[in-house]
mmCIF file of C-alpha atoms in Angstrom:
data_model
loop_
_atom_site.group_PDB
_atom_site.id
_atom_site.type_symbol
_atom_site.label_atom_id
_atom_site.label_comp_id
_atom_site.label_asym_id
_atom_site.label_seq_id
_atom_site.Cartn_x
_atom_site.Cartn_y
_atom_site.Cartn_z
ATOM 1 C CA UNK P 19 -4.421 14.209 -26.424
ATOM 2 C CA UNK P 20 -4.996 10.611 -25.066
ATOM 3 C CA UNK P 21 -7.293 9.706 -22.493
ATOM 4 C CA UNK P 22 -6.268 10.048 -18.563
ATOM 5 C CA UNK P 23 -5.857 6.763 -17.184
ATOM 6 C CA UNK P 24 -6.947 6.795 -13.421
ATOM 7 C CA UNK P 25 -4.990 3.786 -12.596
ATOM 8 C CA UNK P 26 -1.565 4.909 -13.784
ATOM 9 C CA UNK P 27 -2.002 8.554 -13.563
ATOM 10 C CA UNK P 28 -0.401 8.881 -16.744
ATOM 11 C CA UNK P 29 -2.165 10.589 -20.081
ATOM 12 C CA UNK P 30 -1.797 7.674 -22.118
ATOM 13 C CA UNK P 31 -5.148 5.721 -23.597
ATOM 14 C CA UNK P 32 -5.703 2.499 -21.787
ATOM 15 C CA UNK P 33 -1.880 1.594 -20.958
ATOM 16 C CA UNK P 34 -3.084 -0.416 -17.902
ATOM 17 C CA UNK P 35 -5.507 -2.621 -20.041
ATOM 18 C CA UNK P 36 -2.770 -3.231 -22.893
ATOM 19 C CA UNK P 37 -0.106 -3.927 -20.395
ATOM 20 C CA UNK P 38 -2.200 -6.557 -18.625
ATOM 21 C CA UNK P 39 -3.365 -8.075 -21.910
ATOM 22 C CA UNK P 40 0.490 -8.257 -23.483
ATOM 23 C CA UNK P 41 1.707 -9.793 -20.013
ATOM 24 C CA UNK P 42 -1.004 -12.577 -20.220
ATOM 25 C CA UNK P 43 0.108 -13.503 -23.727
ATOM 26 C CA UNK P 44 3.533 -13.437 -22.547
ATOM 27 C CA UNK P 45 4.690 -17.229 -21.609
ATOM 28 C CA UNK P 46 8.172 -16.656 -21.110
ATOM 29 C CA UNK P 47 10.142 -14.682 -18.426
ATOM 30 C CA UNK P 48 12.193 -12.595 -21.067
ATOM 31 C CA UNK P 49 9.042 -11.859 -23.220
ATOM 32 C CA UNK P 50 7.254 -10.260 -20.106
ATOM 33 C CA UNK P 51 10.190 -8.287 -19.258
ATOM 34 C CA UNK P 52 10.690 -7.147 -22.997
ATOM 35 C CA UNK P 53 7.026 -5.975 -22.958
ATOM 36 C CA UNK P 54 7.382 -3.803 -19.474
ATOM 37 C CA UNK P 55 10.701 -2.306 -20.764
ATOM 38 C CA UNK P 56 9.112 -1.271 -23.958
ATOM 39 C CA UNK P 57 6.186 0.512 -22.383
ATOM 40 C CA UNK P 58 8.841 2.615 -20.079
ATOM 41 C CA UNK P 59 10.920 3.458 -23.295
ATOM 42 C CA UNK P 60 7.769 4.967 -24.973
ATOM 43 C CA UNK P 61 6.843 6.993 -21.993
ATOM 44 C CA UNK P 62 10.170 8.291 -21.175
ATOM 45 C CA UNK P 63 9.898 7.215 -17.451
ATOM 46 C CA UNK P 64 10.150 4.434 -15.294
ATOM 47 C CA UNK P 65 6.971 2.770 -13.889
ATOM 48 C CA UNK P 66 6.078 0.496 -11.055
ATOM 49 C CA UNK P 67 5.574 -2.919 -12.504
ATOM 50 C CA UNK P 68 2.833 -3.773 -10.358
ATOM 51 C CA UNK P 69 0.700 -0.522 -10.153
ATOM 52 C CA UNK P 70 1.758 1.064 -13.226
ATOM 53 C CA UNK P 71 2.491 4.308 -11.557
ATOM 54 C CA UNK P 72 5.790 6.434 -11.127
ATOM 55 C CA UNK P 73 7.346 8.027 -8.176
ATOM 56 C CA UNK P 74 4.326 9.855 -7.113
ATOM 57 C CA UNK P 75 4.141 9.603 -3.222
ATOM 58 C CA UNK P 76 6.881 7.983 -1.358
ATOM 59 C CA UNK P 77 5.282 8.334 2.039
ATOM 60 C CA UNK P 78 2.390 6.860 0.885
ATOM 61 C CA UNK P 79 3.621 4.172 -1.491
ATOM 62 C CA UNK P 80 7.166 3.509 -0.138
ATOM 63 C CA UNK P 81 10.489 4.168 -2.001
ATOM 64 C CA UNK P 82 10.687 3.729 -5.673
ATOM 65 C CA UNK P 83 13.766 1.395 -6.362
ATOM 66 C CA UNK P 84 15.218 -0.344 -9.314
ATOM 67 C CA UNK P 85 16.806 -3.726 -9.492
ATOM 68 C CA UNK P 86 18.443 -4.729 -12.749
ATOM 69 C CA UNK P 87 15.411 -3.763 -15.420
ATOM 70 C CA UNK P 88 12.584 -3.973 -12.812
ATOM 71 C CA UNK P 89 11.148 -0.786 -11.110
ATOM 72 C CA UNK P 90 8.402 -0.810 -7.999
ATOM 73 C CA UNK P 91 7.569 0.847 -5.161
ATOM 74 C CA UNK P 92 8.444 -0.900 -1.940
ATOM 75 C CA UNK P 93 5.040 -1.165 -0.487
ATOM 76 C CA UNK P 94 3.725 -2.595 -3.764
ATOM 77 C CA UNK P 95 6.073 -5.264 -3.326
ATOM 78 C CA UNK P 96 5.880 -5.748 0.351
ATOM 79 C CA UNK P 97 1.876 -6.361 0.362
ATOM 80 C CA UNK P 98 1.524 -8.215 -2.924
ATOM 81 C CA UNK P 99 -0.083 -11.222 -1.676
ATOM 82 C CA UNK P 100 1.889 -13.761 -3.885
ATOM 83 C CA UNK P 101 5.344 -12.294 -3.471
ATOM 84 C CA UNK P 102 7.672 -13.532 -0.902
ATOM 85 C CA UNK P 103 11.293 -12.200 0.187
ATOM 86 C CA UNK P 104 13.421 -15.024 -1.246
ATOM 87 C CA UNK P 105 16.826 -13.220 -1.312
ATOM 88 C CA UNK P 106 18.498 -11.571 1.601
ATOM 89 C CA UNK P 107 17.910 -7.951 2.366
ATOM 90 C CA UNK P 108 20.844 -6.677 0.152
ATOM 91 C CA UNK P 109 19.472 -9.093 -2.813
ATOM 92 C CA UNK P 110 17.208 -7.710 -5.384
ATOM 93 C CA UNK P 111 14.912 -4.897 -4.076
ATOM 94 C CA UNK P 112 15.284 -5.693 -0.259
ATOM 95 C CA UNK P 113 15.073 -9.299 -0.829
ATOM 96 C CA UNK P 114 12.347 -9.275 -3.522
ATOM 97 C CA UNK P 115 14.075 -11.038 -6.515
ATOM 98 C CA UNK P 116 13.503 -9.821 -10.106
ATOM 99 C CA UNK P 117 12.222 -13.186 -11.030
ATOM 100 C CA UNK P 118 9.550 -13.401 -8.543
ATOM 101 C CA UNK P 119 8.446 -9.575 -9.081
ATOM 102 C CA UNK P 120 7.677 -10.493 -12.787
ATOM 103 C CA UNK P 121 5.865 -13.573 -11.789
ATOM 104 C CA UNK P 122 3.656 -11.857 -9.334
ATOM 105 C CA UNK P 123 3.055 -9.246 -11.825
ATOM 106 C CA UNK P 124 1.945 -12.189 -14.414
ATOM 107 C CA UNK P 125 -0.522 -13.391 -11.524
ATOM 108 C CA UNK P 126 -1.916 -9.662 -10.898
ATOM 109 C CA UNK P 127 -2.626 -9.336 -14.709
ATOM 110 C CA UNK P 128 -5.718 -11.777 -14.304
ATOM 111 C CA UNK P 129 -6.989 -9.663 -11.406
ATOM 112 C CA UNK P 130 -9.254 -6.470 -11.550
ATOM 113 C CA UNK P 131 -8.815 -3.848 -8.949
ATOM 114 C CA UNK P 132 -11.866 -3.322 -6.825
ATOM 115 C CA UNK P 133 -11.155 0.326 -6.930
ATOM 116 C CA UNK P 134 -10.311 1.303 -10.529
ATOM 117 C CA UNK P 135 -11.489 -1.581 -12.163
ATOM 118 C CA UNK P 136 -8.226 -2.177 -14.166
ATOM 119 C CA UNK P 137 -6.214 -5.388 -14.248
ATOM 120 C CA UNK P 138 -2.906 -5.862 -12.446
ATOM 121 C CA UNK P 139 -4.702 -5.741 -8.733
ATOM 122 C CA UNK P 140 -1.712 -7.934 -6.831
ATOM 123 C CA UNK P 141 -2.956 -6.752 -3.044
ATOM 124 C CA UNK P 142 -5.540 -8.906 -2.071
ATOM 125 C CA UNK P 143 -7.856 -8.410 1.189
ATOM 126 C CA UNK P 144 -6.600 -10.606 4.012
ATOM 127 C CA UNK P 145 -10.098 -11.989 4.786
ATOM 128 C CA UNK P 146 -10.090 -15.610 3.323
ATOM 129 C CA UNK P 147 -13.788 -15.395 2.502
ATOM 130 C CA UNK P 148 -12.964 -11.831 0.610
ATOM 131 C CA UNK P 149 -12.059 -11.822 -3.249
ATOM 132 C CA UNK P 150 -11.267 -7.883 -3.582
ATOM 133 C CA UNK P 151 -8.167 -7.028 -4.788
ATOM 134 C CA UNK P 152 -6.199 -3.619 -5.282
ATOM 135 C CA UNK P 153 -3.311 -1.735 -6.733
ATOM 136 C CA UNK P 154 -1.685 -0.646 -3.824
ATOM 137 C CA UNK P 155 -2.212 3.049 -4.517
ATOM 138 C CA UNK P 156 -5.772 2.296 -5.133
ATOM 139 C CA UNK P 157 -6.115 0.452 -1.888
ATOM 140 C CA UNK P 158 -4.594 3.529 -0.254
ATOM 141 C CA UNK P 159 -7.162 5.634 -1.883
ATOM 142 C CA UNK P 160 -10.125 3.673 -0.902
ATOM 143 C CA UNK P 161 -9.174 3.122 2.826
ATOM 144 C CA UNK P 162 -7.772 -0.034 2.666
ATOM 145 C CA UNK P 163 -6.047 -1.289 5.957
ATOM 146 C CA UNK P 164 -2.320 -2.079 5.731
ATOM 147 C CA UNK P 165 -0.819 -3.633 8.625
ATOM 148 C CA UNK P 166 3.101 -2.870 8.665
ATOM 149 C CA UNK P 167 4.005 -5.785 10.813
ATOM 150 C CA UNK P 168 3.889 -9.805 11.007
ATOM 151 C CA UNK P 169 2.746 -10.930 7.540
ATOM 152 C CA UNK P 170 2.324 -7.472 6.125
ATOM 153 C CA UNK P 171 -1.534 -8.135 5.520
ATOM 154 C CA UNK P 172 -4.227 -5.940 3.738
ATOM 155 C CA UNK P 173 -7.772 -5.621 4.463
ATOM 156 C CA UNK P 174 -10.626 -3.788 2.724
ATOM 157 C CA UNK P 175 -13.095 -1.558 4.352
ATOM 158 C CA UNK P 176 -15.625 -4.196 4.907
ATOM 159 C CA UNK P 177 -13.133 -6.827 6.506
ATOM 160 C CA UNK P 178 -10.741 -4.537 8.341
ATOM 161 C CA UNK P 179 -10.286 -4.880 12.473
ATOM 162 C CA UNK P 180 -11.644 -2.022 14.514
ATOM 163 C CA UNK P 181 -10.380 -0.756 17.692
ATOM 164 C CA UNK P 182 -12.557 -1.537 20.551
ATOM 165 C CA UNK P 183 -13.306 1.719 22.628
ATOM 166 C CA UNK P 184 -14.806 1.755 26.027
ATOM 167 C CA UNK P 185 -17.861 3.842 25.960
ATOM 168 C CA UNK P 186 -16.675 6.008 28.810
ATOM 169 C CA UNK P 187 -13.703 6.985 26.570
ATOM 170 C CA UNK P 188 -15.738 7.895 23.391
ATOM 171 C CA UNK P 189 -16.100 11.867 22.608
ATOM 172 C CA UNK P 190 -18.010 13.564 20.108
ATOM 173 C CA UNK P 191 -14.715 15.847 19.226
ATOM 174 C CA UNK P 192 -11.146 15.559 19.728
ATOM 175 C CA UNK P 193 -7.918 16.993 18.938
ATOM 176 C CA UNK P 194 -4.960 15.158 17.405
ATOM 177 C CA UNK P 195 -2.135 14.781 19.980
ATOM 178 C CA UNK P 196 0.545 15.152 17.356
ATOM 179 C CA UNK P 197 -0.372 17.712 15.038
ATOM 180 C CA UNK P 198 -2.508 19.619 17.630
ATOM 181 C CA UNK P 199 -5.403 19.828 14.812
ATOM 182 C CA UNK P 200 -9.102 18.932 15.366
ATOM 183 C CA UNK P 201 -10.156 15.687 14.050
ATOM 184 C CA UNK P 202 -12.661 16.205 11.708
ATOM 185 C CA UNK P 203 -14.201 12.797 12.100
ATOM 186 C CA UNK P 204 -13.770 10.214 14.667
ATOM 187 C CA UNK P 205 -14.201 7.055 12.402
ATOM 188 C CA UNK P 206 -12.245 4.103 13.122
ATOM 189 C CA UNK P 207 -10.069 4.335 10.041
ATOM 190 C CA UNK P 208 -9.139 8.119 10.130
ATOM 191 C CA UNK P 209 -8.760 8.322 14.081
ATOM 192 C CA UNK P 210 -7.040 6.096 16.477
ATOM 193 C CA UNK P 211 -7.558 6.282 20.117
ATOM 194 C CA UNK P 212 -4.412 5.410 22.558
ATOM 195 C CA UNK P 213 -5.529 3.034 25.554
ATOM 196 C CA UNK P 214 -2.644 3.897 27.540
ATOM 197 C CA UNK P 215 -3.792 7.367 27.848
ATOM 198 C CA UNK P 216 -7.390 6.920 27.755
ATOM 199 C CA UNK P 217 -8.235 10.283 26.423
ATOM 200 C CA UNK P 218 -5.462 10.946 23.688
ATOM 201 C CA UNK P 219 -6.661 10.747 19.968
ATOM 202 C CA UNK P 220 -4.562 10.892 16.812
ATOM 203 C CA UNK P 221 -4.740 11.178 12.889
ATOM 204 C CA UNK P 222 -3.875 7.748 11.669
ATOM 205 C CA UNK P 223 -1.899 9.329 9.091
ATOM 206 C CA UNK P 224 0.115 11.379 11.741
ATOM 207 C CA UNK P 225 0.861 8.045 13.811
ATOM 208 C CA UNK P 226 2.158 6.665 10.340
ATOM 209 C CA UNK P 227 4.715 9.601 9.766
ATOM 210 C CA UNK P 228 5.698 9.464 13.637
ATOM 211 C CA UNK P 229 6.556 5.636 12.938
ATOM 212 C CA UNK P 230 8.226 6.244 9.863
ATOM 213 C CA UNK P 231 10.336 8.766 11.532
ATOM 214 C CA UNK P 232 11.263 7.060 15.059
ATOM 215 C CA UNK P 233 11.324 3.369 13.641
ATOM 216 C CA UNK P 234 11.840 1.007 16.539
ATOM 217 C CA UNK P 235 11.837 4.045 19.037
ATOM 218 C CA UNK P 236 7.732 4.294 18.537
ATOM 219 C CA UNK P 237 5.923 4.685 21.594
ATOM 220 C CA UNK P 238 3.218 6.921 23.152
ATOM 221 C CA UNK P 239 4.151 10.717 22.722
ATOM 222 C CA UNK P 240 2.179 11.389 25.840
ATOM 223 C CA UNK P 241 3.275 8.911 28.447
ATOM 224 C CA UNK P 242 5.862 6.981 26.382
ATOM 225 C CA UNK P 243 4.423 3.603 26.772
ATOM 226 C CA UNK P 244 5.642 1.287 24.020
ATOM 227 C CA UNK P 245 4.158 -2.095 24.554
ATOM 228 C CA UNK P 246 0.337 -1.438 24.951
ATOM 229 C CA UNK P 247 0.601 1.594 22.633
ATOM 230 C CA UNK P 248 2.480 -0.269 19.916
ATOM 231 C CA UNK P 249 0.452 -3.248 20.211
ATOM 232 C CA UNK P 250 -2.985 -1.106 19.741
ATOM 233 C CA UNK P 251 -1.680 1.028 16.752
#
């Protein structure tokens, strides 16, 4: 039995370390791609080239997609600090081209994840003074704040922006307006306050599911406010 790797969630001995060291030694585009494909063949399953995991959780990590020879989670691509959409939405994986993805993989091989300590961390904290980097799934586990708008920045738990809640709106306990379950904690990360309704609280995860389901129709489920509500959320 091999050791369980906390980074790639596959029972294979130090696959992440080996893959990263191989990538660093590959100078050519074709060599890097050949190394990635050989690992997939040995395991008999497709892996995200950036986080080294398979299609584990589409809701948290984004859809798992393949273009030509490269597979990746959409959110791993979207939040990779050195990756740009240089194609149209129909090109590559929603505009992320194979060559650019491989070059970002090579850049990440030099960066160790602040959560699992393994190489391949392509998602950096958006604070200019912070040097923390993560695999996207590791960032989710460590409560990294990912902003799904604008430049798609990510922030570690030390530098992420926090809601400013008036003292007269603070409460000791609350119920999520969406799932109607009690919020076990009113921490700034797990719970969000709606400024349009003053006393409405939500689980962050419930709001994320709602946003993915309704898309551009995202608005407050109580008062239907979309300007102030969307800006704050």
